[in-house]
CSV table of C-alpha atoms in Angstrom, one decimal:
chain,number,residue,atom,x,y,z
A,1207,UNK,CA,-57.7,-54.1,-67.6
A,1208,UNK,CA,-59.5,-56.8,-65.5
A,1209,UNK,CA,-58.6,-60.1,-67.2
A,1210,UNK,CA,-62.0,-62.0,-68.5
A,1211,UNK,CA,-63.8,-64.4,-66.4
A,1212,UNK,CA,-62.1,-68.0,-67.2
A,1213,UNK,CA,-63.9,-71.2,-67.9
A,1214,UNK,CA,-62.4,-72.6,-63.6
A,1215,UNK,CA,-63.8,-69.3,-62.3
A,1216,UNK,CA,-67.4,-69.3,-64.2
A,1217,UNK,CA,-67.6,-73.0,-62.9
A,1218,UNK,CA,-66.7,-72.1,-59.8
A,1219,UNK,CA,-69.2,-68.9,-59.7
A,1220,UNK,CA,-72.0,-71.4,-60.8
A,1221,UNK,CA,-71.1,-74.1,-58.1
A,1222,UNK,CA,-71.4,-71.2,-55.1
A,1223,UNK,CA,-74.6,-69.7,-57.0
A,1224,UNK,CA,-76.3,-73.4,-56.3
A,1225,UNK,CA,-75.5,-73.2,-52.7
A,1226,UNK,CA,-77.6,-70.2,-52.4
A,1227,UNK,CA,-81.3,-70.9,-51.6
A,1228,UNK,CA,-82.7,-67.9,-52.9
A,1229,UNK,CA,-81.9,-67.9,-56.4
A,1230,UNK,CA,-84.2,-70.4,-57.6
A,1231,UNK,CA,-86.8,-69.1,-55.9
A,1232,UNK,CA,-86.0,-65.7,-57.4
A,1233,UNK,CA,-86.1,-67.0,-61.0
A,1234,UNK,CA,-89.4,-68.9,-60.3
A,1235,UNK,CA,-91.0,-66.1,-59.4
A,1236,UNK,CA,-89.4,-63.9,-62.1
A,1237,UNK,CA,-91.2,-66.4,-64.6
A,1238,UNK,CA,-94.5,-66.8,-62.6
A,1239,UNK,CA,-95.0,-63.4,-63.6
A,1240,UNK,CA,-93.6,-63.8,-66.8
A,1241,UNK,CA,-96.4,-66.5,-67.5
A,1242,UNK,CA,-99.1,-63.9,-66.4
A,1243,UNK,CA,-98.6,-61.5,-69.0
A,1244,UNK,CA,-97.4,-64.1,-71.7
A,1245,UNK,CA,-101.0,-65.1,-71.7
A,1246,UNK,CA,-102.1,-61.8,-72.6
A,1247,UNK,CA,-100.6,-61.9,-76.0
A,1248,UNK,CA,-103.1,-64.6,-77.1
A,1249,UNK,CA,-105.7,-62.2,-76.8
A,1250,UNK,CA,-104.2,-59.9,-79.9
A,1251,UNK,CA,-104.5,-63.4,-82.2
A,1252,UNK,CA,-107.8,-65.4,-83.5
A,1253,UNK,CA,-107.5,-68.0,-81.2
A,1254,UNK,CA,-110.6,-67.0,-79.8
A,1255,UNK,CA,-112.4,-68.3,-82.4
A,1256,UNK,CA,-111.1,-72.0,-82.2
A,1257,UNK,CA,-111.4,-72.4,-78.8
A,1258,UNK,CA,-114.1,-73.3,-76.1
A,1259,UNK,CA,-115.7,-70.7,-73.8
A,1260,UNK,CA,-113.9,-70.9,-70.5
A,1261,UNK,CA,-115.9,-69.4,-67.7
A,1262,UNK,CA,-113.8,-66.9,-65.2
A,1263,UNK,CA,-115.2,-68.1,-62.2
A,1264,UNK,CA,-113.5,-71.6,-62.9
A,1265,UNK,CA,-110.2,-70.0,-63.1
A,1266,UNK,CA,-110.5,-67.7,-60.5
A,1267,UNK,CA,-111.2,-70.8,-58.1
A,1268,UNK,CA,-108.6,-72.5,-59.2
A,1269,UNK,CA,-106.3,-69.3,-58.6
A,1270,UNK,CA,-108.3,-68.7,-55.2
A,1271,UNK,CA,-107.5,-72.4,-54.1
A,1272,UNK,CA,-103.9,-72.1,-55.2
A,1273,UNK,CA,-103.0,-68.6,-53.6
A,1274,UNK,CA,-104.3,-69.4,-50.5
A,1275,UNK,CA,-102.9,-72.6,-50.3
A,1276,UNK,CA,-99.2,-72.3,-51.6
A,1277,UNK,CA,-98.0,-69.7,-49.2
A,1278,UNK,CA,-98.8,-72.6,-46.5
A,1279,UNK,CA,-97.2,-75.1,-48.1
A,1280,UNK,CA,-94.0,-73.0,-49.3
A,1281,UNK,CA,-93.7,-72.0,-45.5
A,1282,UNK,CA,-93.8,-75.5,-43.9
A,1283,UNK,CA,-91.3,-76.6,-46.7
A,1284,UNK,CA,-88.7,-74.0,-45.5
A,1285,UNK,CA,-89.2,-74.9,-42.3
A,1286,UNK,CA,-89.0,-78.4,-42.9
A,1287,UNK,CA,-85.7,-77.7,-45.0
A,1288,UNK,CA,-84.6,-75.5,-41.8
A,1289,UNK,CA,-84.8,-78.5,-39.3
A,1290,UNK,CA,-83.2,-80.7,-41.7
A,1291,UNK,CA,-80.3,-78.2,-41.9
A,1292,UNK,CA,-80.2,-78.1,-38.0
A,1293,UNK,CA,-80.2,-81.9,-37.8
A,1294,UNK,CA,-77.7,-82.3,-40.5
A,1295,UNK,CA,-75.1,-79.9,-38.4
A,1296,UNK,CA,-75.6,-82.1,-35.3
A,1297,UNK,CA,-75.6,-85.7,-36.3
A,1298,UNK,CA,-72.8,-85.3,-39.0
A,1299,UNK,CA,-70.8,-82.4,-39.7
A,1300,UNK,CA,-71.6,-78.6,-40.1
A,1301,UNK,CA,-69.3,-78.7,-42.9
A,1302,UNK,CA,-71.9,-80.9,-45.0
A,1303,UNK,CA,-74.4,-77.7,-44.7
A,1304,UNK,CA,-73.7,-76.0,-48.3
A,1305,UNK,CA,-73.7,-79.6,-49.9
A,1306,UNK,CA,-77.5,-80.1,-48.2
A,1307,UNK,CA,-78.8,-76.5,-48.9
A,1308,UNK,CA,-77.6,-76.9,-52.8
A,1309,UNK,CA,-79.9,-80.4,-52.7
A,1310,UNK,CA,-81.9,-79.6,-55.9
A,1311,UNK,CA,-85.0,-81.6,-55.2
A,1312,UNK,CA,-85.5,-79.6,-51.9
A,1313,UNK,CA,-84.9,-75.6,-54.1
A,1314,UNK,CA,-87.0,-76.8,-56.5
A,1315,UNK,CA,-89.6,-77.9,-54.1
A,1316,UNK,CA,-89.4,-74.4,-52.3
A,1317,UNK,CA,-89.1,-72.8,-55.3
A,1318,UNK,CA,-92.3,-74.2,-57.5
A,1319,UNK,CA,-94.5,-73.8,-54.5
A,1320,UNK,CA,-93.3,-69.6,-54.4
A,1321,UNK,CA,-93.5,-69.8,-57.7
A,1322,UNK,CA,-97.1,-70.9,-58.3
A,1323,UNK,CA,-98.2,-68.4,-55.0
A,1324,UNK,CA,-97.2,-65.7,-57.1
A,1325,UNK,CA,-98.2,-66.9,-60.1
A,1326,UNK,CA,-101.7,-66.9,-58.6
A,1327,UNK,CA,-101.5,-63.7,-57.0
A,1328,UNK,CA,-100.9,-61.8,-60.2
A,1329,UNK,CA,-103.3,-63.8,-62.1
A,1330,UNK,CA,-106.0,-63.5,-59.6
A,1331,UNK,CA,-105.4,-59.2,-59.9
A,1332,UNK,CA,-104.8,-59.4,-63.3
A,1333,UNK,CA,-108.6,-61.2,-63.8
A,1334,UNK,CA,-110.9,-58.2,-61.0
A,1335,UNK,CA,-109.0,-56.3,-63.5
A,1336,UNK,CA,-110.6,-57.9,-66.5
A,1337,UNK,CA,-107.3,-57.9,-68.1
A,1338,UNK,CA,-108.3,-60.9,-70.3
A,1339,UNK,CA,-110.6,-61.8,-72.9
A,1340,UNK,CA,-111.9,-64.9,-74.0
A,1341,UNK,CA,-108.2,-66.1,-75.5
A,1342,UNK,CA,-106.4,-64.8,-72.9
A,1343,UNK,CA,-108.6,-66.6,-70.3
A,1344,UNK,CA,-108.4,-69.9,-71.9
A,1345,UNK,CA,-104.4,-69.7,-72.0
A,1346,UNK,CA,-104.9,-68.6,-68.5
A,1347,UNK,CA,-106.4,-71.6,-67.4
A,1348,UNK,CA,-103.9,-73.9,-69.0
A,1349,UNK,CA,-101.3,-72.7,-67.5
A,1350,UNK,CA,-103.2,-72.4,-64.2
A,1351,UNK,CA,-103.9,-76.1,-64.7
A,1352,UNK,CA,-100.5,-76.8,-65.5
A,1353,UNK,CA,-99.2,-74.7,-63.1
A,1354,UNK,CA,-101.5,-76.9,-60.6
A,1355,UNK,CA,-100.1,-80.2,-62.1
A,1356,UNK,CA,-96.5,-79.4,-61.5
A,1357,UNK,CA,-97.5,-78.3,-57.9
A,1358,UNK,CA,-98.7,-81.5,-57.4
A,1359,UNK,CA,-96.3,-83.8,-58.8
A,1360,UNK,CA,-93.3,-81.7,-56.5
A,1361,UNK,CA,-94.8,-82.0,-53.7
A,1362,UNK,CA,-94.8,-86.0,-54.3
A,1363,UNK,CA,-91.7,-85.8,-55.2
A,1364,UNK,CA,-90.6,-83.5,-52.2
A,1365,UNK,CA,-92.1,-85.6,-50.0
A,1366,UNK,CA,-90.3,-88.9,-50.9
A,1367,UNK,CA,-87.0,-86.7,-50.9
A,1368,UNK,CA,-87.6,-84.9,-47.5
A,1369,UNK,CA,-87.6,-88.1,-45.4
A,1370,UNK,CA,-84.0,-88.4,-46.2
A,1371,UNK,CA,-82.9,-84.9,-46.2
A,1372,UNK,CA,-80.5,-84.4,-43.4
A,1373,UNK,CA,-80.1,-87.7,-42.2
A,1374,UNK,CA,-76.6,-89.4,-41.5
A,1375,UNK,CA,-76.6,-91.6,-45.0
A,1376,UNK,CA,-78.1,-89.3,-47.2
A,1377,UNK,CA,-75.2,-86.8,-46.0
A,1378,UNK,CA,-72.7,-88.7,-46.4
A,1379,UNK,CA,-73.8,-89.8,-50.1
A,1380,UNK,CA,-73.5,-86.2,-50.8
A,1381,UNK,CA,-70.4,-85.6,-49.4
A,1382,UNK,CA,-68.7,-88.6,-51.3
A,1383,UNK,CA,-70.4,-87.4,-54.6
A,1384,UNK,CA,-69.1,-83.7,-54.4
A,1385,UNK,CA,-65.6,-85.6,-53.5
A,1386,UNK,CA,-65.9,-87.7,-56.6
A,1387,UNK,CA,-66.5,-84.8,-58.7
A,1388,UNK,CA,-63.4,-83.0,-56.8
A,1389,UNK,CA,-61.5,-86.0,-57.2
A,1390,UNK,CA,-62.4,-86.9,-61.2
A,1391,UNK,CA,-61.4,-83.2,-61.8
A,1392,UNK,CA,-58.0,-83.5,-60.4
A,1393,UNK,CA,-57.1,-86.7,-62.3
A,1394,UNK,CA,-58.0,-85.0,-65.2
A,1395,UNK,CA,-55.8,-82.3,-64.6
A,1396,UNK,CA,-53.5,-83.1,-61.8
A,1397,UNK,CA,-51.7,-80.3,-61.4
A,1398,UNK,CA,-54.8,-78.0,-62.5
A,1399,UNK,CA,-53.1,-77.9,-66.0
A,1400,UNK,CA,-49.8,-76.2,-65.1
A,1401,UNK,CA,-46.5,-77.8,-65.1
A,1402,UNK,CA,-45.6,-80.0,-62.3
A,1403,UNK,CA,-43.4,-78.2,-60.0
A,1404,UNK,CA,-41.6,-81.6,-59.3
A,1405,UNK,CA,-40.9,-81.6,-63.2
A,1406,UNK,CA,-39.1,-79.0,-63.0
A,1407,UNK,CA,-35.1,-78.7,-61.6
A,1408,UNK,CA,-34.0,-77.0,-58.7
A,1409,UNK,CA,-32.1,-74.8,-61.0
A,1410,UNK,CA,-34.9,-73.6,-62.8
A,1411,UNK,CA,-37.6,-72.9,-60.0
A,1412,UNK,CA,-34.9,-70.6,-58.3
A,1413,UNK,CA,-34.5,-68.8,-61.8
A,1414,UNK,CA,-38.6,-68.8,-61.9
A,1415,UNK,CA,-39.2,-67.9,-58.1
A,1416,UNK,CA,-36.9,-64.6,-57.2
A,1417,UNK,CA,-40.2,-62.7,-55.9
A,1418,UNK,CA,-42.5,-64.1,-53.5
A,1419,UNK,CA,-46.3,-62.8,-53.7
A,1420,UNK,CA,-48.1,-62.6,-50.2
A,1421,UNK,CA,-51.7,-61.8,-49.5
A,1422,UNK,CA,-53.4,-59.4,-47.0
A,1423,UNK,CA,-56.3,-61.9,-46.6
A,1424,UNK,CA,-56.7,-64.6,-44.3
A,1425,UNK,CA,-58.8,-67.5,-44.8
A,1426,UNK,CA,-58.7,-71.0,-46.8
A,1427,UNK,CA,-57.7,-70.7,-50.7
A,1428,UNK,CA,-61.3,-71.8,-52.5
A,1429,UNK,CA,-59.6,-71.6,-56.2
A,1430,UNK,CA,-57.0,-70.6,-57.7
A,1431,UNK,CA,-57.4,-69.0,-61.5
A,1432,UNK,CA,-54.4,-71.2,-63.6
A,1433,UNK,CA,-55.5,-69.3,-66.8
A,1434,UNK,CA,-55.6,-65.7,-65.2
A,1435,UNK,CA,-52.0,-66.5,-63.7
A,1436,UNK,CA,-50.7,-67.7,-67.5
A,1437,UNK,CA,-52.4,-64.7,-69.6
A,1438,UNK,CA,-50.6,-62.7,-67.2
A,1439,UNK,CA,-47.1,-64.6,-66.9
A,1440,UNK,CA,-47.6,-64.4,-71.0
A,1441,UNK,CA,-48.2,-60.7,-71.1
A,1442,UNK,CA,-45.0,-60.1,-68.8
A,1443,UNK,CA,-42.6,-62.5,-70.3
A,1444,UNK,CA,-42.8,-64.4,-66.7
A,1445,UNK,CA,-42.8,-67.6,-64.7
A,1446,UNK,CA,-44.9,-68.2,-62.2
A,1447,UNK,CA,-44.4,-71.2,-59.1
A,1448,UNK,CA,-47.6,-71.5,-57.5
A,1449,UNK,CA,-46.5,-72.4,-53.6
A,1450,UNK,CA,-50.3,-72.9,-52.0
A,1451,UNK,CA,-52.9,-75.1,-53.5
A,1452,UNK,CA,-57.0,-75.1,-53.1
A,1453,UNK,CA,-57.8,-76.0,-49.8
A,1454,UNK,CA,-54.8,-74.5,-47.4
A,1455,UNK,CA,-54.9,-71.9,-44.8
A,1456,UNK,CA,-53.6,-68.3,-46.2
A,1457,UNK,CA,-51.9,-65.9,-43.4
A,1458,UNK,CA,-50.1,-62.8,-44.6
A,1459,UNK,CA,-46.9,-64.3,-43.7
A,1460,UNK,CA,-47.2,-67.3,-46.2
A,1461,UNK,CA,-46.2,-67.0,-49.7
A,1462,UNK,CA,-48.7,-67.4,-52.6
A,1463,UNK,CA,-45.9,-68.1,-55.7
A,1464,UNK,CA,-43.0,-66.9,-56.8
A,1465,UNK,CA,-42.5,-64.8,-59.6
A,1466,UNK,CA,-39.1,-63.7,-61.8
A,1467,UNK,CA,-41.4,-60.4,-62.6
A,1468,UNK,CA,-41.7,-57.8,-59.9
A,1469,UNK,CA,-44.3,-55.4,-61.6
A,1470,UNK,CA,-48.0,-55.8,-60.7
A,1471,UNK,CA,-47.9,-58.5,-58.6
A,1472,UNK,CA,-51.3,-58.0,-56.7
A,1473,UNK,CA,-52.9,-59.1,-60.0
A,1474,UNK,CA,-51.3,-62.7,-58.9
A,1475,UNK,CA,-52.8,-61.8,-55.8
A,1476,UNK,CA,-56.3,-61.4,-57.0
A,1477,UNK,CA,-55.9,-64.9,-59.3
A,1478,UNK,CA,-56.8,-66.6,-55.5
A,1479,UNK,CA,-60.4,-67.3,-54.6
A,1480,UNK,CA,-59.9,-66.9,-50.4
A,1481,UNK,CA,-62.5,-67.4,-48.2
A,1482,UNK,CA,-63.8,-67.9,-44.7
A,1483,UNK,CA,-64.3,-71.6,-45.5
A,1484,UNK,CA,-63.1,-74.5,-47.5
A,1485,UNK,CA,-65.4,-75.7,-51.0
A,1486,UNK,CA,-65.6,-79.2,-52.0
A,1487,UNK,CA,-65.0,-77.8,-55.9
A,1488,UNK,CA,-61.5,-77.9,-56.6
A,1489,UNK,CA,-60.3,-78.9,-52.7
A,1490,UNK,CA,-60.2,-82.8,-52.6
A,1491,UNK,CA,-59.0,-83.1,-49.4
A,1492,UNK,CA,-61.7,-80.8,-48.1
A,1493,UNK,CA,-64.6,-83.8,-48.8
A,1494,UNK,CA,-61.8,-86.8,-46.9
A,1495,UNK,CA,-62.1,-84.3,-44.2
A,1496,UNK,CA,-65.5,-83.6,-43.6
A,1497,UNK,CA,-66.0,-87.7,-44.2
A,1498,UNK,CA,-63.7,-87.7,-41.3
A,1499,UNK,CA,-65.1,-86.1,-39.1
A,1500,UNK,CA,-68.4,-87.8,-39.8
A,1501,UNK,CA,-67.3,-91.2,-38.8
A,1502,UNK,CA,-65.2,-89.2,-35.5
A,1503,UNK,CA,-68.3,-87.6,-34.4
A,1504,UNK,CA,-70.4,-91.0,-34.9
A,1505,UNK,CA,-67.7,-93.1,-33.0
A,1506,UNK,CA,-68.3,-90.2,-30.1
A,1507,UNK,CA,-69.5,-91.7,-26.3
A,1508,UNK,CA,-72.7,-89.7,-26.9
A,1509,UNK,CA,-73.3,-91.2,-30.4
A,1510,UNK,CA,-71.5,-94.7,-30.3
A,1511,UNK,CA,-72.6,-95.2,-33.7
A,1512,UNK,CA,-69.6,-97.4,-35.3
A,1513,UNK,CA,-71.9,-98.6,-38.5
A,1514,UNK,CA,-71.8,-94.8,-40.0
A,1515,UNK,CA,-67.6,-94.8,-39.5
A,1516,UNK,CA,-67.8,-98.5,-41.1
A,1517,UNK,CA,-69.8,-96.7,-43.8
A,1518,UNK,CA,-67.1,-93.7,-44.1
A,1519,UNK,CA,-64.1,-96.4,-44.6
A,1520,UNK,CA,-66.3,-98.0,-47.9
A,1521,UNK,CA,-66.7,-94.0,-48.7
A,1522,UNK,CA,-63.0,-93.7,-48.5
A,1523,UNK,CA,-62.1,-96.8,-50.2
A,1524,UNK,CA,-64.0,-95.8,-53.4
A,1525,UNK,CA,-62.7,-92.8,-53.4
A,1526,UNK,CA,-59.2,-93.4,-53.3
A,1527,UNK,CA,-59.3,-95.9,-55.8
A,1528,UNK,CA,-61.0,-93.6,-58.4
A,1529,UNK,CA,-57.0,-92.7,-58.6
A,1530,UNK,CA,-56.6,-96.4,-59.9
A,1531,UNK,CA,-58.6,-95.8,-62.9
A,1532,UNK,CA,-56.5,-93.2,-64.1
A,1533,UNK,CA,-52.5,-94.8,-62.6
A,1534,UNK,CA,-50.0,-92.6,-63.4
A,1535,UNK,CA,-46.3,-93.4,-64.6
A,1536,UNK,CA,-43.4,-93.2,-62.8
A,1537,UNK,CA,-42.2,-89.4,-62.3
A,1538,UNK,CA,-39.6,-89.6,-65.2
A,1539,UNK,CA,-41.8,-90.8,-67.6
A,1540,UNK,CA,-44.3,-88.0,-66.9
A,1541,UNK,CA,-41.7,-84.8,-67.6
A,1542,UNK,CA,-42.7,-83.7,-70.7
A,1543,UNK,CA,-41.7,-79.9,-72.3
A,1544,UNK,CA,-43.3,-77.2,-70.6
A,1545,UNK,CA,-44.8,-76.7,-74.3
A,1546,UNK,CA,-46.9,-79.3,-73.6
A,1547,UNK,CA,-48.9,-78.2,-70.9
A,1548,UNK,CA,-52.1,-76.2,-71.1
A,1549,UNK,CA,-50.3,-73.5,-69.0
A,1550,UNK,CA,-46.7,-73.6,-69.7
A,1551,UNK,CA,-45.8,-70.6,-67.6
A,1552,UNK,CA,-47.0,-71.8,-64.7
A,1553,UNK,CA,-46.2,-74.7,-62.4
A,1554,UNK,CA,-48.0,-76.6,-59.6
A,1555,UNK,CA,-47.0,-78.7,-56.4
A,1556,UNK,CA,-48.8,-82.2,-56.9
A,1557,UNK,CA,-51.3,-83.4,-54.3
A,1558,UNK,CA,-49.8,-84.6,-51.2
A,1559,UNK,CA,-50.9,-88.5,-50.9
A,1560,UNK,CA,-49.7,-88.5,-47.5
A,1561,UNK,CA,-51.9,-86.0,-46.5
A,1562,UNK,CA,-55.1,-87.3,-48.4
A,1563,UNK,CA,-54.7,-90.6,-46.2
A,1564,UNK,CA,-54.2,-88.6,-43.0
A,1565,UNK,CA,-57.7,-86.5,-43.6
A,1566,UNK,CA,-59.3,-89.8,-44.4
A,1567,UNK,CA,-58.1,-92.5,-42.0
A,1568,UNK,CA,-56.5,-90.4,-38.8
A,1569,UNK,CA,-59.5,-89.2,-37.1
A,1570,UNK,CA,-61.7,-92.5,-37.4
A,1571,UNK,CA,-58.1,-94.8,-36.5
A,1572,UNK,CA,-57.9,-92.8,-33.7
A,1573,UNK,CA,-61.3,-92.6,-32.4
A,1574,UNK,CA,-62.0,-96.2,-33.3
A,1575,UNK,CA,-59.0,-97.6,-31.9
A,1576,UNK,CA,-60.7,-99.5,-29.2
A,1577,UNK,CA,-63.3,-100.8,-31.7
A,1578,UNK,CA,-62.6,-104.1,-33.0
A,1579,UNK,CA,-65.0,-103.9,-35.8
A,1580,UNK,CA,-63.7,-100.5,-36.9
A,1581,UNK,CA,-59.8,-101.4,-36.7
A,1582,UNK,CA,-60.5,-104.5,-39.1
A,1583,UNK,CA,-62.4,-102.6,-41.5
A,1584,UNK,CA,-60.2,-99.7,-41.4
A,1585,UNK,CA,-57.3,-102.3,-42.3
A,1586,UNK,CA,-59.2,-104.0,-45.0
A,1587,UNK,CA,-59.8,-100.7,-46.6
A,1588,UNK,CA,-55.9,-99.8,-46.2
A,1589,UNK,CA,-55.3,-103.5,-47.2
A,1590,UNK,CA,-57.3,-103.5,-50.7
A,1591,UNK,CA,-55.5,-100.2,-51.7
A,1592,UNK,CA,-52.4,-101.8,-50.7
A,1593,UNK,CA,-53.3,-105.1,-53.4
A,1594,UNK,CA,-54.6,-102.4,-56.2
A,1595,UNK,CA,-51.8,-100.1,-57.0
A,1596,UNK,CA,-48.6,-101.6,-58.2
A,1597,UNK,CA,-45.3,-101.0,-56.3
A,1598,UNK,CA,-43.8,-98.3,-55.7
A,1599,UNK,CA,-46.6,-96.0,-56.0
A,1600,UNK,CA,-46.9,-93.8,-53.1
A,1601,UNK,CA,-50.9,-94.8,-52.8
A,1602,UNK,CA,-49.0,-98.0,-52.1
A,1603,UNK,CA,-46.8,-96.7,-49.8
A,1604,UNK,CA,-48.8,-94.0,-47.7
A,1605,UNK,CA,-51.5,-97.1,-47.5
A,1606,UNK,CA,-48.7,-99.4,-45.6
A,1607,UNK,CA,-47.6,-96.7,-43.4
A,1608,UNK,CA,-51.1,-95.5,-42.2
A,1609,UNK,CA,-52.0,-99.4,-41.8
A,1610,UNK,CA,-49.2,-99.9,-39.7
A,1611,UNK,CA,-50.5,-96.7,-37.8
A,1612,UNK,CA,-54.1,-98.1,-36.8
A,1613,UNK,CA,-52.4,-101.3,-36.1
A,1614,UNK,CA,-50.5,-99.8,-33.4
A,1615,UNK,CA,-53.0,-97.4,-32.2
A,1616,UNK,CA,-55.0,-99.6,-31.5
A,1617,UNK,CA,-53.0,-102.5,-30.3
A,1618,UNK,CA,-52.2,-100.3,-27.4
A,1619,UNK,CA,-56.0,-99.6,-26.7
A,1620,UNK,CA,-57.5,-102.8,-26.9
A,1621,UNK,CA,-58.1,-105.0,-24.1
A,1622,UNK,CA,-59.2,-108.2,-25.1
A,1623,UNK,CA,-56.3,-110.7,-26.3
A,1624,UNK,CA,-57.7,-112.4,-29.1
A,1625,UNK,CA,-59.4,-109.1,-30.5
A,1626,UNK,CA,-55.5,-108.3,-30.7
A,1627,UNK,CA,-54.9,-111.5,-32.7
A,1628,UNK,CA,-57.7,-110.9,-34.8
A,1629,UNK,CA,-56.3,-106.8,-35.9
A,1630,UNK,CA,-52.8,-108.3,-36.2
A,1631,UNK,CA,-54.0,-111.4,-38.4
A,1632,UNK,CA,-55.7,-108.6,-40.8
A,1633,UNK,CA,-52.8,-106.2,-40.5
A,1634,UNK,CA,-50.5,-109.3,-41.2
A,1635,UNK,CA,-52.8,-109.9,-44.5
A,1636,UNK,CA,-52.8,-106.3,-45.4
A,1637,UNK,CA,-49.3,-106.0,-45.5
A,1638,UNK,CA,-48.2,-109.2,-47.6
């Protein structure tokens, strides 16, 4: 029997639906058709005795104007959005395209324009068939005026937004916000609500993981339905040690998880959502990868825009310092009894801090090694992280290590001795 949909999977499905460009226009089209026929309901009431007379010609004129112009505007807006998507792929990175497509302002504008066209076409057809009486005609006039006002306001708002759609600065902001949501969720549930693998002894891990679970699918893990795995474990009196996190690449030779119960392992494998691409929703590392790609492209000889790379470094600094708002206690203080965790029969490895820093800094450090401005901002960024986190923190250790790596990269690349002196001074200050 298929397990009911869980909260995590429902949230993931909603996030995926927002990335589909056709969903909102379809909803607006259905709503516009419904609204036209709701106006007919007024003809069955005594409303006609209390309302002013509306000439059918005035309503037809409004509907004709809307019907003739809305499809043109909708086509224009769709073309503008496609150009923005192409611009985003060329100037930033193709990995950011899903976030730009899910832009609410653009989706709402396109949906309103198409919905207004469908509404006007259906209403105009109904009027030519003498479908409405006096009350229905009055309600239709009010609805048409309301739709007209919504279209104008939407167009004004959309014009303000479309100028920034697909631009590098706007794309960086969208990626940063998506990454921030993933980080805040991971801070709230460090191991997806399960038992940290580091809190279990090696002997216990071996006892709980005798049988490996493999996948015949190839791709990136987008979501792990921990609630479904917990339900299976409770039903089978078993334990599950998750071996791979969202964002990791799965092949048939890699173990997804280890269990101590051999039966019905397909149920565990189906709890993993695997796709051709990574997702921002449950994968904090993916946001850092995308930011790094944007910064790396900005530093290419063809673009030569170190200002964008510096902006990326600022975004990375803000995102990494989010973990400072919820500092973790030393591991020995974090070890709790399994029953205190939400999913006490599932263990999940903790996010690798070194991998986070590698995703965030390596590409920019490599491609910006010869740029003194970028090299100095990397040292300042890592120095801020070193100063903000307490001694013994993994963040402090990783920041110190990557500051040293970045300095040596630039030291070997920079040719001007004064630049090297400036960078060494900045490195020494960040390492103190």
